PDB file of C-alpha atoms in Angstrom:
ATOM      1  CA  MET A 113      -0.013  -0.046   0.011  1.00  0.00           C
ATOM      2  CA  THR A 114       1.330   3.243  -1.128  1.00  0.00           C
ATOM      3  CA  ALA A 115       1.607   6.236   1.276  1.00  0.00           C
ATOM      4  CA  PRO A 116      -1.252   8.195  -0.403  1.00  0.00           C
ATOM      5  CA  GLU A 117      -3.362   4.853  -0.263  1.00  0.00           C
ATOM      6  CA  ALA A 118      -2.793   4.808   3.521  1.00  0.00           C
ATOM      7  CA  GLU A 119      -3.672   8.741   3.815  1.00  0.00           C
ATOM      8  CA  SER A 120      -6.871   8.107   2.204  1.00  0.00           C
ATOM      9  CA  LEU A 121      -7.759   5.257   4.597  1.00  0.00           C
ATOM     10  CA  ARG A 122      -7.398   7.359   7.647  1.00  0.00           C
ATOM     11  CA  ALA A 123     -10.443   8.575   9.545  1.00  0.00           C
ATOM     12  CA  ARG A 124     -10.991  11.721   9.070  1.00  0.00           C
ATOM     13  CA  PRO A 125     -12.018  14.403  11.656  1.00  0.00           C
ATOM     14  CA  ALA A 126     -15.761  14.522  12.193  1.00  0.00           C
ATOM     15  CA  PRO A 127     -17.404  17.632  10.533  1.00  0.00           C
ATOM     16  CA  ARG A 128     -17.817  20.725  12.922  1.00  0.00           C
ATOM     17  CA  ARG A 129     -21.196  20.772  14.999  1.00  0.00           C
ATOM     18  CA  ARG A 130     -21.330  24.021  15.254  1.00  0.00           C
ATOM     19  CA  SER A 131     -21.996  24.892  11.671  1.00  0.00           C
ATOM     20  CA  GLN A 132     -24.743  21.923  12.029  1.00  0.00           C
ATOM     21  CA  TRP A 133     -26.424  24.182  15.016  1.00  0.00           C
ATOM     22  CA  ARG A 134     -26.399  27.796  12.753  1.00  0.00           C
ATOM     23  CA  GLY A 135     -28.215  26.146  10.606  1.00  0.00           C
ATOM     24  CA  GLN A 136     -30.677  24.883  12.611  1.00  0.00           C
ATOM     25  CA  ALA A 137     -30.951  26.998  14.781  1.00  0.00           C
ATOM     26  CA  PRO A 138     -33.161  29.543  13.013  1.00  0.00           C
ATOM     27  CA  VAL A 139     -35.615  26.421  12.928  1.00  0.00           C
ATOM     28  CA  VAL A 140     -35.651  25.529  15.809  1.00  0.00           C
ATOM     29  CA  ALA A 141     -36.146  29.783  16.999  1.00  0.00           C
ATOM     30  CA  VAL A 142     -39.583  29.432  14.925  1.00  0.00           C
ATOM     31  CA  VAL A 143     -41.028  26.506  16.394  1.00  0.00           C
ATOM     32  CA  ALA A 144     -40.501  27.710  19.852  1.00  0.00           C
ATOM     33  CA  LEU A 145     -41.702  30.822  19.324  1.00  0.00           C
ATOM     34  CA  GLY A 146     -44.872  29.320  17.056  1.00  0.00           C
ATOM     35  CA  GLY A 147     -45.454  26.623  19.776  1.00  0.00           C
ATOM     36  CA  ALA A 148     -45.489  29.249  22.487  1.00  0.00           C
ATOM     37  CA  LEU A 149     -48.239  31.056  20.119  1.00  0.00           C
ATOM     38  CA  GLY A 150     -50.359  27.985  19.486  1.00  0.00           C
ATOM     39  CA  ALA A 151     -49.724  26.998  23.529  1.00  0.00           C
ATOM     40  CA  CYS A 152     -50.796  30.450  24.932  1.00  0.00           C
ATOM     41  CA  GLY A 153     -53.960  30.298  22.181  1.00  0.00           C
ATOM     42  CA  ARG A 154     -54.762  26.780  23.525  1.00  0.00           C
ATOM     43  CA  TYR A 155     -54.819  27.857  27.320  1.00  0.00           C
ATOM     44  CA  ALA A 156     -56.785  31.156  26.683  1.00  0.00           C
ATOM     45  CA  LEU A 157     -59.434  28.632  24.735  1.00  0.00           C
ATOM     46  CA  THR A 158     -59.722  26.031  27.686  1.00  0.00           C
ATOM     47  CA  LEU A 159     -59.831  29.382  30.339  1.00  0.00           C
ATOM     48  CA  ALA A 160     -62.961  30.206  28.026  1.00  0.00           C
ATOM     49  CA  TRP A 161     -64.720  27.277  27.893  1.00  0.00           C
ATOM     50  CA  PRO A 162     -63.399  25.359  31.124  1.00  0.00           C
ATOM     51  CA  THR A 163     -64.790  21.540  31.552  1.00  0.00           C
ATOM     52  CA  PRO A 164     -66.190  20.513  34.670  1.00  0.00           C
ATOM     53  CA  PRO A 165     -65.163  17.217  35.987  1.00  0.00           C
ATOM     54  CA  GLY A 166     -67.065  14.081  34.189  1.00  0.00           C
ATOM     55  CA  THR A 167     -68.188  15.836  31.160  1.00  0.00           C
ATOM     56  CA  PHE A 168     -66.795  15.771  27.575  1.00  0.00           C
ATOM     57  CA  PRO A 169     -63.820  18.229  27.052  1.00  0.00           C
ATOM     58  CA  TRP A 170     -65.554  20.466  24.149  1.00  0.00           C
ATOM     59  CA  ALA A 171     -62.386  22.916  24.267  1.00  0.00           C
ATOM     60  CA  THR A 172     -59.871  20.174  23.762  1.00  0.00           C
ATOM     61  CA  PHE A 173     -61.696  18.346  21.316  1.00  0.00           C
ATOM     62  CA  TRP A 174     -62.807  21.542  18.732  1.00  0.00           C
ATOM     63  CA  THR A 175     -59.065  22.813  19.441  1.00  0.00           C
ATOM     64  CA  ASN A 176     -57.687  19.693  17.930  1.00  0.00           C
ATOM     65  CA  VAL A 177     -60.415  19.410  14.905  1.00  0.00           C
ATOM     66  CA  ALA A 178     -59.773  23.221  13.751  1.00  0.00           C
ATOM     67  CA  GLY A 179     -56.093  22.557  14.283  1.00  0.00           C
ATOM     68  CA  CYS A 180     -55.942  19.517  12.241  1.00  0.00           C
ATOM     69  CA  ALA A 181     -58.447  21.574   9.630  1.00  0.00           C
ATOM     70  CA  VAL A 182     -56.132  24.064   9.345  1.00  0.00           C
ATOM     71  CA  ILE A 183     -53.212  22.500   8.674  1.00  0.00           C
ATOM     72  CA  GLY A 184     -54.707  20.398   6.300  1.00  0.00           C
ATOM     73  CA  VAL A 185     -55.558  23.732   4.018  1.00  0.00           C
ATOM     74  CA  PHE A 186     -52.121  24.829   5.295  1.00  0.00           C
ATOM     75  CA  MET A 187     -49.979  21.875   3.499  1.00  0.00           C
ATOM     76  CA  VAL A 188     -52.373  22.251   0.341  1.00  0.00           C
ATOM     77  CA  LEU A 189     -51.030  26.314   0.323  1.00  0.00           C
ATOM     78  CA  ILE A 190     -47.451  25.457   0.915  1.00  0.00           C
ATOM     79  CA  THR A 191     -47.192  22.268  -1.407  1.00  0.00           C
ATOM     80  CA  GLU A 192     -49.803  23.309  -3.985  1.00  0.00           C
ATOM     81  CA  VAL A 193     -50.081  27.053  -4.105  1.00  0.00           C
ATOM     82  CA  TRP A 194     -47.412  28.773  -3.138  1.00  0.00           C
ATOM     83  CA  THR A 195     -43.496  28.542  -2.400  1.00  0.00           C
ATOM     84  CA  ALA A 196     -42.939  29.330   1.106  1.00  0.00           C
ATOM     85  CA  HIS A 197     -40.134  30.545   3.161  1.00  0.00           C
ATOM     86  CA  ARG A 198     -37.930  27.594   4.556  1.00  0.00           C
ATOM     87  CA  LEU A 199     -39.344  28.681   7.838  1.00  0.00           C
ATOM     88  CA  VAL A 200     -42.834  29.178   7.080  1.00  0.00           C
ATOM     89  CA  ARG A 201     -43.617  25.255   7.916  1.00  0.00           C
ATOM     90  CA  PRO A 202     -41.825  24.879  10.777  1.00  0.00           C
ATOM     91  CA  PHE A 203     -43.371  28.316  12.537  1.00  0.00           C
ATOM     92  CA  PHE A 204     -46.637  27.784  11.536  1.00  0.00           C
ATOM     93  CA  GLY A 205     -46.831  23.903  11.117  1.00  0.00           C
ATOM     94  CA  THR A 206     -45.046  22.123  13.897  1.00  0.00           C
ATOM     95  CA  GLY A 207     -44.453  25.535  16.486  1.00  0.00           C
ATOM     96  CA  VAL A 208     -48.113  27.395  16.309  1.00  0.00           C
ATOM     97  CA  LEU A 209     -50.645  24.181  15.268  1.00  0.00           C
ATOM     98  CA  GLY A 210     -48.456  21.461  17.292  1.00  0.00           C
ATOM     99  CA  GLY A 211     -49.025  23.984  20.354  1.00  0.00           C
ATOM    100  CA  PHE A 212     -52.449  24.644  19.717  1.00  0.00           C
ATOM    101  CA  THR A 213     -53.258  21.519  19.022  1.00  0.00           C
ATOM    102  CA  THR A 214     -52.655  18.795  21.919  1.00  0.00           C
ATOM    103  CA  PHE A 215     -52.212  14.629  21.801  1.00  0.00           C
ATOM    104  CA  SER A 216     -51.420  15.296  25.799  1.00  0.00           C
ATOM    105  CA  THR A 217     -54.249  16.532  26.903  1.00  0.00           C
ATOM    106  CA  TYR A 218     -56.394  14.734  24.373  1.00  0.00           C
ATOM    107  CA  ALA A 219     -55.335  11.802  26.742  1.00  0.00           C
ATOM    108  CA  VAL A 220     -55.374  13.273  30.076  1.00  0.00           C
ATOM    109  CA  ASP A 221     -58.948  13.785  29.335  1.00  0.00           C
ATOM    110  CA  ILE A 222     -59.786  10.368  28.476  1.00  0.00           C
ATOM    111  CA  ARG A 223     -58.163   9.449  31.727  1.00  0.00           C
ATOM    112  CA  ARG A 224     -60.352  11.929  33.761  1.00  0.00           C
ATOM    113  CA  LEU A 225     -63.298  11.032  32.308  1.00  0.00           C
ATOM    114  CA  VAL A 226     -62.788   7.020  33.486  1.00  0.00           C
ATOM    115  CA  ASP A 227     -61.604   8.473  36.484  1.00  0.00           C
ATOM    116  CA  ALA A 228     -64.781  10.717  37.062  1.00  0.00           C
ATOM    117  CA  GLY A 229     -67.038   7.716  36.654  1.00  0.00           C
ATOM    118  CA  ARG A 230     -67.533   7.728  32.831  1.00  0.00           C
ATOM    119  CA  PRO A 231     -65.825   4.861  31.614  1.00  0.00           C
ATOM    120  CA  ALA A 232     -67.719   4.764  28.794  1.00  0.00           C
ATOM    121  CA  LEU A 233     -67.594   8.323  27.858  1.00  0.00           C
ATOM    122  CA  GLY A 234     -63.460   8.235  27.731  1.00  0.00           C
ATOM    123  CA  PRO A 235     -63.329   5.906  24.963  1.00  0.00           C
ATOM    124  CA  ALA A 236     -65.835   7.581  22.881  1.00  0.00           C
ATOM    125  CA  TYR A 237     -64.583  10.835  23.190  1.00  0.00           C
ATOM    126  CA  LEU A 238     -61.409   8.925  21.659  1.00  0.00           C
ATOM    127  CA  ALA A 239     -62.634   7.733  19.088  1.00  0.00           C
ATOM    128  CA  ALA A 240     -64.844  11.686  18.403  1.00  0.00           C
ATOM    129  CA  THR A 241     -61.817  13.103  18.241  1.00  0.00           C
ATOM    130  CA  LEU A 242     -60.050  10.690  16.090  1.00  0.00           C
ATOM    131  CA  CYS A 243     -62.548  10.384  13.910  1.00  0.00           C
ATOM    132  CA  ALA A 244     -63.326  13.830  13.577  1.00  0.00           C
ATOM    133  CA  ALA A 245     -59.715  15.238  13.423  1.00  0.00           C
ATOM    134  CA  LEU A 246     -58.895  12.670  10.412  1.00  0.00           C
ATOM    135  CA  GLY A 247     -62.293  13.703   8.721  1.00  0.00           C
ATOM    136  CA  ALA A 248     -61.452  17.606   9.575  1.00  0.00           C
ATOM    137  CA  VAL A 249     -57.726  17.104   8.002  1.00  0.00           C
ATOM    138  CA  TRP A 250     -59.143  15.231   5.076  1.00  0.00           C
ATOM    139  CA  LEU A 251     -62.083  17.596   4.546  1.00  0.00           C
ATOM    140  CA  ALA A 252     -60.363  20.957   4.560  1.00  0.00           C
ATOM    141  CA  SER A 253     -57.198  19.975   2.546  1.00  0.00           C
ATOM    142  CA  ALA A 254     -60.077  18.257  -0.186  1.00  0.00           C
ATOM    143  CA  ALA A 255     -62.161  22.185   0.047  1.00  0.00           C
ATOM    144  CA  ALA A 256     -58.474  24.180  -0.429  1.00  0.00           C
ATOM    145  CA  ARG A 257     -57.551  21.695  -3.224  1.00  0.00           C
ATOM    146  CA  LEU A 258     -60.840  22.421  -5.138  1.00  0.00           C
ATOM    147  CA  VAL A 259     -61.126  26.572  -4.478  1.00  0.00           C
ATOM    148  CA  LEU A 260     -57.403  27.382  -4.201  1.00  0.00           C
ATOM    149  CA  VAL A 261     -55.378  24.606  -6.438  1.00  0.00           C
ATOM    150  CA  ARG A 262     -58.107  25.114  -9.748  1.00  0.00           C
ATOM    151  CA  SER A 263     -58.290  29.148  -9.000  1.00  0.00           C
ATOM    152  CA  HIS A 264     -54.794  29.394  -8.956  1.00  0.00           C
ATOM    153  CA  ARG A 265     -54.093  27.805 -12.386  1.00  0.00           C
TER     154      ARG A 265
END
């Protein structure tokens, strides 16, 4: 083996992590900012429409359904209608809507319903939220595609 061949087999130093962080820092920042805004919006809704113990958690239900509908429209907008800046999707999709919708409160609400002596309402809420959220994202994206994509062409 020649010296140049041996040199080519030597381990190369790992690329600098600092440059990777610099590239991701704006993404992390906009996700954090968007998440804070979305979570504040969700919290405001739960204060405006509190859920008494043992009752259907309408505020969380409609928050999740509305968030899914908005993500359906948003994804059509940024993938089929216009080219978004690279930070729009992490800010709004992951940040704002990720903070606004809530899987953790949804899970806690199911547990609270069961613990409050409403064992049938917990699974009903689970199924209703899942069906309504999936239906909302599908219907909203289909409607957005029909209206926005057609008018954009």
